[in-house]
Coordinates of C-alpha atoms and ligand atoms in Angstrom, one line a residue:
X1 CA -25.1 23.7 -13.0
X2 CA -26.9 23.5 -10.1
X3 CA -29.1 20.0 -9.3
X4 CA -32.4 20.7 -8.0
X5 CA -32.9 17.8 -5.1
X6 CA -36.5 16.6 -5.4
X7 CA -35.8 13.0 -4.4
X8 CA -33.2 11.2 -1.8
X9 CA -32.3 7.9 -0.8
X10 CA -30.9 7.6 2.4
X11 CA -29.3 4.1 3.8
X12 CA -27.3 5.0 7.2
X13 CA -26.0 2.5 9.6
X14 CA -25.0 5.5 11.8
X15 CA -28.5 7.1 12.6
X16 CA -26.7 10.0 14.3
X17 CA -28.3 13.4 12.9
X18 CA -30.5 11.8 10.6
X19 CA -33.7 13.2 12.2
X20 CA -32.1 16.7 11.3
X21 CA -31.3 15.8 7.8
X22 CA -34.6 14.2 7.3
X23 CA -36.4 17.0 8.8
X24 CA -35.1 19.5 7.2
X25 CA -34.8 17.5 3.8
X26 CA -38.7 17.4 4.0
X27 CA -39.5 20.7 4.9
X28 CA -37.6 21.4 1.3
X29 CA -39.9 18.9 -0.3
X30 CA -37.6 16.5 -0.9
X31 CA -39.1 12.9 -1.3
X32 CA -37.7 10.3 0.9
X33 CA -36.8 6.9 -0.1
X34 CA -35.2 4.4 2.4
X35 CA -33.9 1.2 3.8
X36 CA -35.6 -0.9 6.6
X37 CA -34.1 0.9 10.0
X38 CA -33.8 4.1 8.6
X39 CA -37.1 4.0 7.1
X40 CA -38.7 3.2 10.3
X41 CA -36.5 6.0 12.0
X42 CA -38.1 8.4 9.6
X43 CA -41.4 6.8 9.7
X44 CA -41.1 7.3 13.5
X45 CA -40.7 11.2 13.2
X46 CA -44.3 11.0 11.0
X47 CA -42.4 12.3 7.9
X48 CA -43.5 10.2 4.6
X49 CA -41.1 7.7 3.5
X50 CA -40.9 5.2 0.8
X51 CA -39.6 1.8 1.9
X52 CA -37.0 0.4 -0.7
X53 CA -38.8 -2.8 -0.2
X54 CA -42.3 -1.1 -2.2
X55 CA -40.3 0.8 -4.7
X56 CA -38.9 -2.3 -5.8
X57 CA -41.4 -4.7 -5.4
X58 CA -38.9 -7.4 -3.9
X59 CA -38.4 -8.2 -0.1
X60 CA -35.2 -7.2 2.2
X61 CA -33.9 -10.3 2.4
X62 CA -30.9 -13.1 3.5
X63 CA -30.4 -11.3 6.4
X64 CA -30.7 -7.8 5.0
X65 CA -27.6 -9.1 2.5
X66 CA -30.0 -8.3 -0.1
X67 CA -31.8 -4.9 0.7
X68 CA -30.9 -2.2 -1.9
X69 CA -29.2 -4.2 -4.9
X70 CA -32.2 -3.7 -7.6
X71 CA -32.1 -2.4 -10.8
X72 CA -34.9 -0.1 -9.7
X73 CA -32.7 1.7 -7.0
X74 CA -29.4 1.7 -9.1
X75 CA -31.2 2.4 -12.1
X76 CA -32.4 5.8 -10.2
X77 CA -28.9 6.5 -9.3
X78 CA -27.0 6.1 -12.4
X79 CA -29.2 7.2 -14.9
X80 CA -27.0 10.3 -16.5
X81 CA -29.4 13.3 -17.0
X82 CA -27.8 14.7 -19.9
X83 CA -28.4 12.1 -21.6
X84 CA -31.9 12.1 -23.3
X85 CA -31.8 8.3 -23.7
X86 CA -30.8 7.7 -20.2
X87 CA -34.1 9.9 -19.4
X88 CA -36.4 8.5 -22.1
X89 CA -35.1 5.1 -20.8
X90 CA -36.2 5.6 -17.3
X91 CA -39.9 6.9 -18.3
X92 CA -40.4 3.6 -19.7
X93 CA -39.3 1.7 -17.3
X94 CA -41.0 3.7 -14.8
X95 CA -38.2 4.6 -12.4
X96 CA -37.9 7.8 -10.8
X97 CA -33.9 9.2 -10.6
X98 CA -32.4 10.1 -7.0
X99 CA -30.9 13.6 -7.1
X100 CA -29.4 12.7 -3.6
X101 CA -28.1 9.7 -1.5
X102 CA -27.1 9.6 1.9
X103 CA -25.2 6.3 2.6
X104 CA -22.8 5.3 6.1
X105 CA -21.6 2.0 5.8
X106 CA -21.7 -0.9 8.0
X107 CA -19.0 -0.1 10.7
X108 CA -16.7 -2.9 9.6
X109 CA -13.3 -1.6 11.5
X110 CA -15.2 -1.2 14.7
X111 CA -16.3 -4.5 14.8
X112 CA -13.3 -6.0 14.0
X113 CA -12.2 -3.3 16.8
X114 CA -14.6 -4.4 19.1
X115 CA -12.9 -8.4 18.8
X116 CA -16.2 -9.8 17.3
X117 CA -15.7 -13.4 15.7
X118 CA -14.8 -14.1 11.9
X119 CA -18.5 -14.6 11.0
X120 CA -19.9 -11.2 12.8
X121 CA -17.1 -9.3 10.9
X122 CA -18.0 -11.0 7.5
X123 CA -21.5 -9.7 8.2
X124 CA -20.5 -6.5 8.5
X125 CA -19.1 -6.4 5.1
X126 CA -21.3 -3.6 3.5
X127 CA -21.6 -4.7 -0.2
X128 CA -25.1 -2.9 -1.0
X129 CA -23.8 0.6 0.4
X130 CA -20.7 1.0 -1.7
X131 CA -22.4 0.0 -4.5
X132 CA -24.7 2.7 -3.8
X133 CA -22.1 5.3 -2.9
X134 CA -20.1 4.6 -6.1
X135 CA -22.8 4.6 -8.3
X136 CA -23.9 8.4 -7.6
X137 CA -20.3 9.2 -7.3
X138 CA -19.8 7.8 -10.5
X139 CA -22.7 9.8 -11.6
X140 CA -21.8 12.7 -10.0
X141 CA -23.0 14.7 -13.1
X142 CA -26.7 14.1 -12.1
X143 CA -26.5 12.9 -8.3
X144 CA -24.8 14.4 -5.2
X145 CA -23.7 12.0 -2.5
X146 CA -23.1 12.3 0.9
X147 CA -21.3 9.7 3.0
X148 CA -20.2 11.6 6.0
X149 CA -22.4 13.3 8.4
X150 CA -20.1 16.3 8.8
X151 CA -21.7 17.2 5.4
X152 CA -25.5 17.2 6.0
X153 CA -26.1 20.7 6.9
X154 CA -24.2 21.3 3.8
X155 CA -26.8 18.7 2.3
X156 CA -29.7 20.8 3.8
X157 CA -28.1 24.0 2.5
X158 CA -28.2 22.7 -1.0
X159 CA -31.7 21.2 -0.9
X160 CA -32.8 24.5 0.1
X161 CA -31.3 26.4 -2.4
X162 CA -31.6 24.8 -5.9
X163 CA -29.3 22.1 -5.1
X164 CA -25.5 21.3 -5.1
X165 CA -23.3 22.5 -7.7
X166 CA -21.3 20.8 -10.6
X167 CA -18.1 21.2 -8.3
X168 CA -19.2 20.6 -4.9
X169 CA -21.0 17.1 -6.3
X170 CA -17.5 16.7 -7.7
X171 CA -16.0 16.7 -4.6
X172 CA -18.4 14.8 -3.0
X173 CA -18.0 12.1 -5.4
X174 CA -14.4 11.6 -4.5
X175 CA -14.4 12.0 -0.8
X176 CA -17.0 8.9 -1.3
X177 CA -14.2 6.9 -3.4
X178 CA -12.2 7.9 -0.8
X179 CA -13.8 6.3 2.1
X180 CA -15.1 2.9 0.0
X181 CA -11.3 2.5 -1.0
X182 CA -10.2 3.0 2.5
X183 CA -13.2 0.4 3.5
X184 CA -12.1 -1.8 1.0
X185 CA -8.6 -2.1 1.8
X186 CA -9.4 -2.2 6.2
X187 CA -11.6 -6.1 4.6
X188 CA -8.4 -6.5 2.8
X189 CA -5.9 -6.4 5.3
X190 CA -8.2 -8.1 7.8
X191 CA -8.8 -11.1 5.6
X192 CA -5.2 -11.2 4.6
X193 CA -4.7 -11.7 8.6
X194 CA -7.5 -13.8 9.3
X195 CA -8.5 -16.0 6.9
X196 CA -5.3 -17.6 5.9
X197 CA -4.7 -20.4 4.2
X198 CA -2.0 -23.2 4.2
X199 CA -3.0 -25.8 1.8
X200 CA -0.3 -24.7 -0.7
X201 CA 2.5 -24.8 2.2
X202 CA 3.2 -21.5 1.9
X203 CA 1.0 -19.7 4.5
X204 CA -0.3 -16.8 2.8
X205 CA -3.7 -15.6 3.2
X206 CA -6.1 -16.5 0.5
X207 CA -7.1 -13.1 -0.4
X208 CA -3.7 -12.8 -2.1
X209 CA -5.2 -15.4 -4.8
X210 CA -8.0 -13.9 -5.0
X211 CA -6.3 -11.0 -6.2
X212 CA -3.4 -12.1 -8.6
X213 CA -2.7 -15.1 -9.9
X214 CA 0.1 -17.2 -8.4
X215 CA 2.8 -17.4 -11.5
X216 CA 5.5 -19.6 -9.9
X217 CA 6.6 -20.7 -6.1
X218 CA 9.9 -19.5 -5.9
X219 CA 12.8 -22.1 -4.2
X220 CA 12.5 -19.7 -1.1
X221 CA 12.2 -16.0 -0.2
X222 CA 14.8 -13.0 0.7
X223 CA 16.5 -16.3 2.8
X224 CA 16.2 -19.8 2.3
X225 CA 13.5 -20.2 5.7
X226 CA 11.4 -17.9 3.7
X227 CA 8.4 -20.0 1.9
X228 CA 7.7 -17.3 -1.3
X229 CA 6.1 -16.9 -4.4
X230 CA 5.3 -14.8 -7.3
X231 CA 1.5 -13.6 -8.1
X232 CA 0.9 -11.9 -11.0
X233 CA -1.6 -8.4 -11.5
X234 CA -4.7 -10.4 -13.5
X235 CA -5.1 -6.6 -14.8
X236 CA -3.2 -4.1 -16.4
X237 CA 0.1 -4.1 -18.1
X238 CA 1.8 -7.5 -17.2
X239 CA 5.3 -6.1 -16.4
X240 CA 8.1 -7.9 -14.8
X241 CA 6.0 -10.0 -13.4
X242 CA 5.3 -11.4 -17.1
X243 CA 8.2 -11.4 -18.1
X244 CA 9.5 -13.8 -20.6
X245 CA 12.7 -15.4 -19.4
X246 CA 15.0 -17.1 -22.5
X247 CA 17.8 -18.8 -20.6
X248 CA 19.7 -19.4 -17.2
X249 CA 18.2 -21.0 -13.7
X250 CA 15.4 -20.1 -12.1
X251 CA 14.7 -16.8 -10.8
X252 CA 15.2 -16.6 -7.3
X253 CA 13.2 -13.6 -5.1
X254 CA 16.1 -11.5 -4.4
X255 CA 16.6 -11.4 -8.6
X256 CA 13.4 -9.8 -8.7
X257 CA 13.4 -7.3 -6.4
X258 CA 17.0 -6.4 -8.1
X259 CA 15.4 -6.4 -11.3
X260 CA 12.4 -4.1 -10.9
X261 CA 14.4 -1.5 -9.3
X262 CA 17.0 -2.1 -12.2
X263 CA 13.9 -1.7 -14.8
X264 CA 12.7 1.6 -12.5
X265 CA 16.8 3.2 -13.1
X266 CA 16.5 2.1 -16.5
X267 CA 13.5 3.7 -17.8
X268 CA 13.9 6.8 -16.3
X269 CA 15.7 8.6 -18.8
X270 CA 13.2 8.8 -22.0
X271 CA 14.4 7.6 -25.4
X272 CA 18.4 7.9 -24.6
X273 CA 19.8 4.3 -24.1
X274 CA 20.4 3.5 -20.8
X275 CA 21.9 1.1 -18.8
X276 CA 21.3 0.4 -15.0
X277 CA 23.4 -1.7 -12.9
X278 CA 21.8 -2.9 -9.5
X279 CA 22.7 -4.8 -6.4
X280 CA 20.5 -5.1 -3.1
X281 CA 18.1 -2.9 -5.1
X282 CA 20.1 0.2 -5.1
X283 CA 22.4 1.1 -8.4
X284 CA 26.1 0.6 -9.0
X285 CA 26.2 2.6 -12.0
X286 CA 23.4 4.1 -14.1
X287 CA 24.3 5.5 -17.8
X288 CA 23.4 7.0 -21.0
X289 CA 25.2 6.7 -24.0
X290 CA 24.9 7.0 -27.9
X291 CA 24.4 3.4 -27.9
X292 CA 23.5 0.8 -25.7
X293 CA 26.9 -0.9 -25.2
X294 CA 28.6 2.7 -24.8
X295 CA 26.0 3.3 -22.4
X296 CA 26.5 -0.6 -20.5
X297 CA 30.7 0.6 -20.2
X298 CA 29.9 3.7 -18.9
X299 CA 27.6 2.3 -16.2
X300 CA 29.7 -0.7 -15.6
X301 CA 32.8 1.7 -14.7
X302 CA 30.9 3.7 -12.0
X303 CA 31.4 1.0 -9.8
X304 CA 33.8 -2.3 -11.0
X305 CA 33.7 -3.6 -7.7
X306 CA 30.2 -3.5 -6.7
X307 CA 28.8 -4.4 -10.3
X308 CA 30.1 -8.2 -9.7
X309 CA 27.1 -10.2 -9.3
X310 CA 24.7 -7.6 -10.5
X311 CA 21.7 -6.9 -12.3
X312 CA 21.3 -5.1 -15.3
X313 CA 18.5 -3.7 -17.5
X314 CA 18.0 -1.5 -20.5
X315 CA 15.8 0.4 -21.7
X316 CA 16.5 -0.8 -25.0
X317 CA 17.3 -3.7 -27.2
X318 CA 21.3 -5.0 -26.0
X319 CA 23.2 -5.2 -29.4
X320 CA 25.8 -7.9 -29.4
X321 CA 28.4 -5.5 -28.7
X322 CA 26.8 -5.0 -25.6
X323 CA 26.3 -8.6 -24.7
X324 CA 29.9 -9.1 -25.3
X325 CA 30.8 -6.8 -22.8
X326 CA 28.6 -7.9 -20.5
X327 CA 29.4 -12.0 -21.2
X328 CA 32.8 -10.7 -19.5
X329 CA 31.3 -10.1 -16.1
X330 CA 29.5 -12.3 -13.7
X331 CA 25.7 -10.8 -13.7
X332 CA 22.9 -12.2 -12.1
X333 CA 20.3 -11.1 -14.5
X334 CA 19.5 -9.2 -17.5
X335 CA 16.5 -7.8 -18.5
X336 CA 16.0 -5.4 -21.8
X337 CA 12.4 -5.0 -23.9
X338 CA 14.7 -7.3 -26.9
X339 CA 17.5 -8.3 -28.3
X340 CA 19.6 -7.8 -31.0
X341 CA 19.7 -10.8 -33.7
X342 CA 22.8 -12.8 -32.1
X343 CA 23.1 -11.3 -29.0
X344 CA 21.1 -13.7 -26.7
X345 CA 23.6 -16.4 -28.7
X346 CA 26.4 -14.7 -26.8
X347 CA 25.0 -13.9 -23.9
X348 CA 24.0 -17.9 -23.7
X349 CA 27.7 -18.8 -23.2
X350 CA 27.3 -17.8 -19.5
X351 CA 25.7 -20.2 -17.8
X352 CA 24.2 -19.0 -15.2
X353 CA 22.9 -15.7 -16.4
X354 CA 19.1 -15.4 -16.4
X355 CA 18.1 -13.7 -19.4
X356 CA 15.0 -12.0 -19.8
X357 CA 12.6 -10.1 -22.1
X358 CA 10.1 -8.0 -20.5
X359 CA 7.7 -5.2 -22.2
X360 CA 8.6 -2.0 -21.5
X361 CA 8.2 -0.2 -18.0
X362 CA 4.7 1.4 -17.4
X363 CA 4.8 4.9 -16.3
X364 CA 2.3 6.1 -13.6
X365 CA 0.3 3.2 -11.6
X366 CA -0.3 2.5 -8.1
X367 CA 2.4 0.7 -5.4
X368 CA 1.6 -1.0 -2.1
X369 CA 3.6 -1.7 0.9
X370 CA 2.5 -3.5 4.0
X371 CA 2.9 -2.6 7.2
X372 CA 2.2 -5.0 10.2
X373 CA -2.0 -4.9 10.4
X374 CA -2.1 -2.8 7.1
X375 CA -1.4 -2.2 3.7
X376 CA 0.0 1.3 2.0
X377 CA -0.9 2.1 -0.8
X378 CA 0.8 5.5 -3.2
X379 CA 0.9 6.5 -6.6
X380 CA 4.2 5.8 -8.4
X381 CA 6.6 8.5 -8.0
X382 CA 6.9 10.1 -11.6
X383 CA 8.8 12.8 -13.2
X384 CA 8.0 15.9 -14.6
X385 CA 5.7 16.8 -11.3
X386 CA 5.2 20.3 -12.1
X387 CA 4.4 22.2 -8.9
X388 CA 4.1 25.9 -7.6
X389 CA 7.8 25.2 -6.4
X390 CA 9.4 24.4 -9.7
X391 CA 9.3 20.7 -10.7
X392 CA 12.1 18.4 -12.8
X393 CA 12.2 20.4 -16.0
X394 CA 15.5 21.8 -15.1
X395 CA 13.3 24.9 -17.0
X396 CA 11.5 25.3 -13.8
X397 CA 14.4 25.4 -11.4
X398 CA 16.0 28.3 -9.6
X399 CA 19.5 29.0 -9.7
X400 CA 20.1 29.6 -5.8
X401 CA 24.2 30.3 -6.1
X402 CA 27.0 30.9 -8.7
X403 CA 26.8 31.1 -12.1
X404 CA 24.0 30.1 -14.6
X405 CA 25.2 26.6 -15.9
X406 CA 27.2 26.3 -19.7
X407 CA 24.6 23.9 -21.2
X408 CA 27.0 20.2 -20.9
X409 CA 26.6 21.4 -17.2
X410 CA 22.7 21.8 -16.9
X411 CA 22.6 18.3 -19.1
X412 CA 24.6 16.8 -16.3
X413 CA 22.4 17.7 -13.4
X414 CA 19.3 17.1 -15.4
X415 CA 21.0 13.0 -15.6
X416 CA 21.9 13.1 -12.3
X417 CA 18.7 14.7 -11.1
X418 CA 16.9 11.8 -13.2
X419 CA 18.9 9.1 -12.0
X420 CA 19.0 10.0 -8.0
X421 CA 15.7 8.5 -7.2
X422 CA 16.8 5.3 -8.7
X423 CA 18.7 5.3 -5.2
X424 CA 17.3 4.6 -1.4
X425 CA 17.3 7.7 0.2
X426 CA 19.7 9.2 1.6
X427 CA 20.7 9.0 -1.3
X428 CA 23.7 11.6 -3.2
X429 CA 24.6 10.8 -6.8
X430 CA 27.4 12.4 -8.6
X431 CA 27.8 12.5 -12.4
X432 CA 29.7 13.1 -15.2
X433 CA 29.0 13.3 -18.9
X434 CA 25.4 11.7 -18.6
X435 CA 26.8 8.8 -16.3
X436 CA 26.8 8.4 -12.2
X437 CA 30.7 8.1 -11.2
X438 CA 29.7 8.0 -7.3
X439 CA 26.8 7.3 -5.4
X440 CA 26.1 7.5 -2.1
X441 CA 22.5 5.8 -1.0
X442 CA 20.5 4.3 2.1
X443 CA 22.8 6.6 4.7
X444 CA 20.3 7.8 7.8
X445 CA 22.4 11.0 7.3
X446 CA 23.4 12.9 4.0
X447 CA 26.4 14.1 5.4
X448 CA 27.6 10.0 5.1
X449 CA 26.0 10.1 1.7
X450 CA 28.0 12.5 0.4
X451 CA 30.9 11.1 2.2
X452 CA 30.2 7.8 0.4
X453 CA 29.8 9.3 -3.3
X454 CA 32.7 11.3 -3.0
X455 CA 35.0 8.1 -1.8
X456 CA 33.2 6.2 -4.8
X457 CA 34.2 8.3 -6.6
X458 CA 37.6 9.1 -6.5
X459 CA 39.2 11.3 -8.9
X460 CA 36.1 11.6 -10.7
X461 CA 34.3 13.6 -8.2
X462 CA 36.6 16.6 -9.0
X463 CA 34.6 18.2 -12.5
X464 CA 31.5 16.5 -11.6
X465 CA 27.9 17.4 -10.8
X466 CA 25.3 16.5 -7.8
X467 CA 22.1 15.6 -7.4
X468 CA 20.5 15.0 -3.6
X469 CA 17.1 13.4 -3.8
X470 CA 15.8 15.4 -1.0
X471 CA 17.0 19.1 0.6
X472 CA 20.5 19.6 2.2
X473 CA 19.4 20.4 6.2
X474 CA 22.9 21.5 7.2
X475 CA 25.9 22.7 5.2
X476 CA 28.1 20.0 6.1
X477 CA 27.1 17.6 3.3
X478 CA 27.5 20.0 0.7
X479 CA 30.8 21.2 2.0
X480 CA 32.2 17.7 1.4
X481 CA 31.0 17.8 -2.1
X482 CA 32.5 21.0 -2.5
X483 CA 35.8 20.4 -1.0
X484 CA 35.7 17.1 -3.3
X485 CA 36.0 19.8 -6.3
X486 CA 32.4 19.2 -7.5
X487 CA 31.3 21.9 -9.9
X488 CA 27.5 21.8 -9.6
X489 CA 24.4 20.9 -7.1
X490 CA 20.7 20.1 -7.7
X491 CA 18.4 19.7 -5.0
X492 CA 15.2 20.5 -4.0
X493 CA 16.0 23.3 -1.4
X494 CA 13.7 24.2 1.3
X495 CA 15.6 23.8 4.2
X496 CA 15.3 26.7 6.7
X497 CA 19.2 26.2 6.9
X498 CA 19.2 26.8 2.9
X499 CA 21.2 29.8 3.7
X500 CA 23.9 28.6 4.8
X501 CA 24.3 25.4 1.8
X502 CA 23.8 28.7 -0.5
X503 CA 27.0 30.7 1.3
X504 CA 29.0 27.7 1.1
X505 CA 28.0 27.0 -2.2
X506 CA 28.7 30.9 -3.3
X507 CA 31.9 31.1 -1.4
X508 CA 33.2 28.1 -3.8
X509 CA 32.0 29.6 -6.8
X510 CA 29.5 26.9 -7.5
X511 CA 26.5 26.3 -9.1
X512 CA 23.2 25.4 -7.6
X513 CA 19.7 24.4 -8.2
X514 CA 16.6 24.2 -6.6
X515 CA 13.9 22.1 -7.9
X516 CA 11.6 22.4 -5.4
X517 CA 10.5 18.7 -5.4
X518 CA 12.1 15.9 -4.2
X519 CA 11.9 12.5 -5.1
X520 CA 12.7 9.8 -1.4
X521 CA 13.0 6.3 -2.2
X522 CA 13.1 4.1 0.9
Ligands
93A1 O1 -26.1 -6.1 3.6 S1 -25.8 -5.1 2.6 O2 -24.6 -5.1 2.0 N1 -26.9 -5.3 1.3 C1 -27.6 -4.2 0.8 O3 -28.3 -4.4 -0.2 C2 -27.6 -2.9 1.5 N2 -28.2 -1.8 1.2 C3 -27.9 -0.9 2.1 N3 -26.1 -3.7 3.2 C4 -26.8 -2.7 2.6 N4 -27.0 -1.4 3.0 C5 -26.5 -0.8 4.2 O4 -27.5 -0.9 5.2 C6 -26.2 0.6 4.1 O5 -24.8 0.9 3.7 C7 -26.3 1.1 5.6 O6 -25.1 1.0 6.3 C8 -27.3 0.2 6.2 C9 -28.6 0.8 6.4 O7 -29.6 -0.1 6.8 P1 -30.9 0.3 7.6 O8 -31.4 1.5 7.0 O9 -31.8 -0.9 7.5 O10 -30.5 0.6 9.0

């Protein structure tokens, strides 16, 4: 599956070890085609080169804005070779294909670095070099590309030997998404801090409209001297964000924040009904149940006291039953995929409740978080991550002390091992019969988080089961779990102190699990 490389592009800001690469490229009989200063470069060695500007007939221009964006370069590069059309297709249209490109972008970061004005950064927005870098990564079945110079001897290996392989072009390709994602995102935060714009009285930069679409100004944000609003993804699934709401006042910021992580409790437990209860984003009581209202009590008695002014969502329609139960409460919002014919009616009779209908969670997707100069960005933490450890099937855990556990038992840690990462870390949730009946969350030490889900509680910590979202470093936390008569642990283990949670844990007579992977919420 080798690539023979008979033909290259190479566009390269960064000149450093180019007259290696090109060297060595045309001692291989590779054919060079290139941009304006690299071109010259290579010209200068008295090695042939093709200027982009002849192969396609149409000058460098705007200031070198417009130097490699032509259907006669991009045609080269993404022309799939497997494809007898794709190759017919270029005969008549006379373009050669490029088995290789060698692309560094403009060094945007450093010139922001550097303190350059607005306009000299703009300018140093490549736009032709990631187009060229994700085209041959995209058609990384017929073109290898190189974006880093670490990689050209590797570059000068393969020319000399018959090319790349299928895998190595693989990885290639997405070390190049890699760094034009990274690139993309350093202009994104940069804009977002430089090119603001108040004409809506808000303050926030204008790259945040040019990425979602603003959906409502809210009265104010987490406090009332916050200026906020809601944008909404122009792509994908429309979520929360789109959500449909059927009665009750506005919805303020702080509702939605309670909302999506009462949606992420909710739908975390497959088909079963479930009920999550939320306030300041962390849960009062999760449940399951055979039905939606059984499930609602069940969540609604984990925590009486803390469930006053909450939030709740389902992951199913609320039956009137349900809405009865919940019209008893003072809630802040509810938020289910439907409702039961009649139970919106009842839920109506509270006025304040905001009531709302919103399509079912999406699994999977990508989250950001900024920090100050910067944005994160992660993939949504998701269940069933299998890995060389074990994973959440409870089928791939270890038992790591006392006995193997009756099957009610494993049940009960699989819920509470489901419904742990609904909490901020450190977060410890006990459980009992597929609902939580004590958690403990957003401690800077577990010890305090089992202290917490134990005095939550009460009596019903006695017969229940734990789940820790992330490994027990010292005994102590455990021993207050076990002292609190709790009949079963799950956690991922790994702690060099493992030992001595197992002892304690064996010297009680209980049960526990490893999973091997941990789920943190912060
Ligand atoms: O201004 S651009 O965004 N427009 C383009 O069409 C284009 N094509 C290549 N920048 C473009 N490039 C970039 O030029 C490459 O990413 C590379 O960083 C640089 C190489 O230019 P030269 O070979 O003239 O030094």
């Amino acid at each position: 599956d080798r690539i023979p490389i008979k033909r290259a592009l190479v566009s390269v800001y960064d000149k450093t070890g180019l007259e290696e690469l090109v060297r060595g490229l045309h001692d291989a009989g590779v054919e060079l085609v290139s941009t304006g200063g690299s071109a010259a470069l290579i010209d200068g060695l008295g090695l042939p080169v093709t200027k982009v500007e002849d192969l396609t007939g149409f000058p460098e221009c705007l200031d070198g804005r417009v130097k490699t964006l032509h259907p006669r370069v991009h045609a080269g590069i993404l022309a799939d070779r497997r494809l007898p059309d794709h190759v017919r297709q270029l005969s008549d249209l006379e373009v050669a294909p490029f088995d290789l490109v060698v692309v560094n972008l403009y060094p945007f970061a450093a010139t922001v670095a550097s303190g350059a004005g607005v306009q000299d950064c703009i300018e140093k927005i490549d736009i032709g070099g990631p187009t060229m870098v994700r085209a041959a990564a995209k058609n990384h079945a017929s073109v290898a590309i190189v974006t880093d110079g670490a990689d050209y001897a590797k570059a000068l290996e393969a020319a000399r030997d018959g090319g790349f392989t299928r895998a190595e072009r693989e990885a290639l390709a997405a070390k190049a998404f890699v760094h034009t994602a990274t690139y993309d995102v350093q202009v994104a935060s940069w804009m977002g801090s430089v090119v603001t714009d108040t004409s809506e009285g808000t303050g926030f930069p204008s790259w945040v409209g040019a990425t979602w679409d603003k959906a409502a100004v809210l009265r104010y944000g987490e406090n009332p001297h916050q200026p906020a609003a809601l944008y909404r993804s122009g792509h994908g699934p429309g979520g929360l964000a789109a959500a449909q709401q059927l009665h009750g006042k506005e919805m303020s910021y702080n509702n939605y924040v309670d909302t999506d992580a009462a949606r992420r409790a909710a739908y975390d437990h497959g088909d079963a009904p479930t009920v999550a209860i939320i306030k300041h984003a962390n849960p009062c009581g999760i449940a399951v149940g055979a039905d939606v209202a059984e499930a609602h009590r069940r969540a609604h008695e984990c925590d009486p006291v803390s469930a006053f002014g909450g939030v709740i969502a389902t992951n199913v329609e609320v039956s009137v039953e349900m809405a009865e139960q919940v019209a008893e409460i003072f809630t802040e919002v509810i938020v289910a995929p439907g409702y039961d014919a009649g139970a919106v009616e009842v839920l109506q009779g509270k006025k304040n409740i905001r009531i709302l209908v919103a399509e079912p969670l999406a699994q999977g997707g990508v989250e950001m978080r900024p920090i100050s100069g910067g944005l994160l960005l992660q993939h949504v933490d998701r269940f069933q991550a299998a890995s060389d450890q074990g994973g959440d099937d409870p089928q791939r855990w270890t038992l790591a002390a006392g006995p193997v556990a009756d099957e009610q038992t494993l049940a009960d840690l699989a819920f509470a091992w489901r419904a742990v990462r609904a909490a901020k870390s450190n977060a410890i949730l006990l459980a009992s019969g597929g609902a939580s009946v004590g958690i403990g969350m957003g401690q800077v030490n577990r010890v305090d988080s089992c202290r917490l889900a134990v005095t939550r509680a009460g009596d019903r910590a006695a017969g229940s089961v734990a789940a820790s979202d992330a490994f027990f470093p010292f005994a102590d936390g455990p021993q207050i779990l076990l002292d609190a008569g709790v009949k079963a642990i799950v956690q991922p283990g790994g702690s060099v102190r493992d030992d001595e949670t197992i002892a304690a844990c064996q010297a009680a007579g209980v049960t526990m699990y490893f999973t091997g992977t941990r789920h943190f919420a912060h």
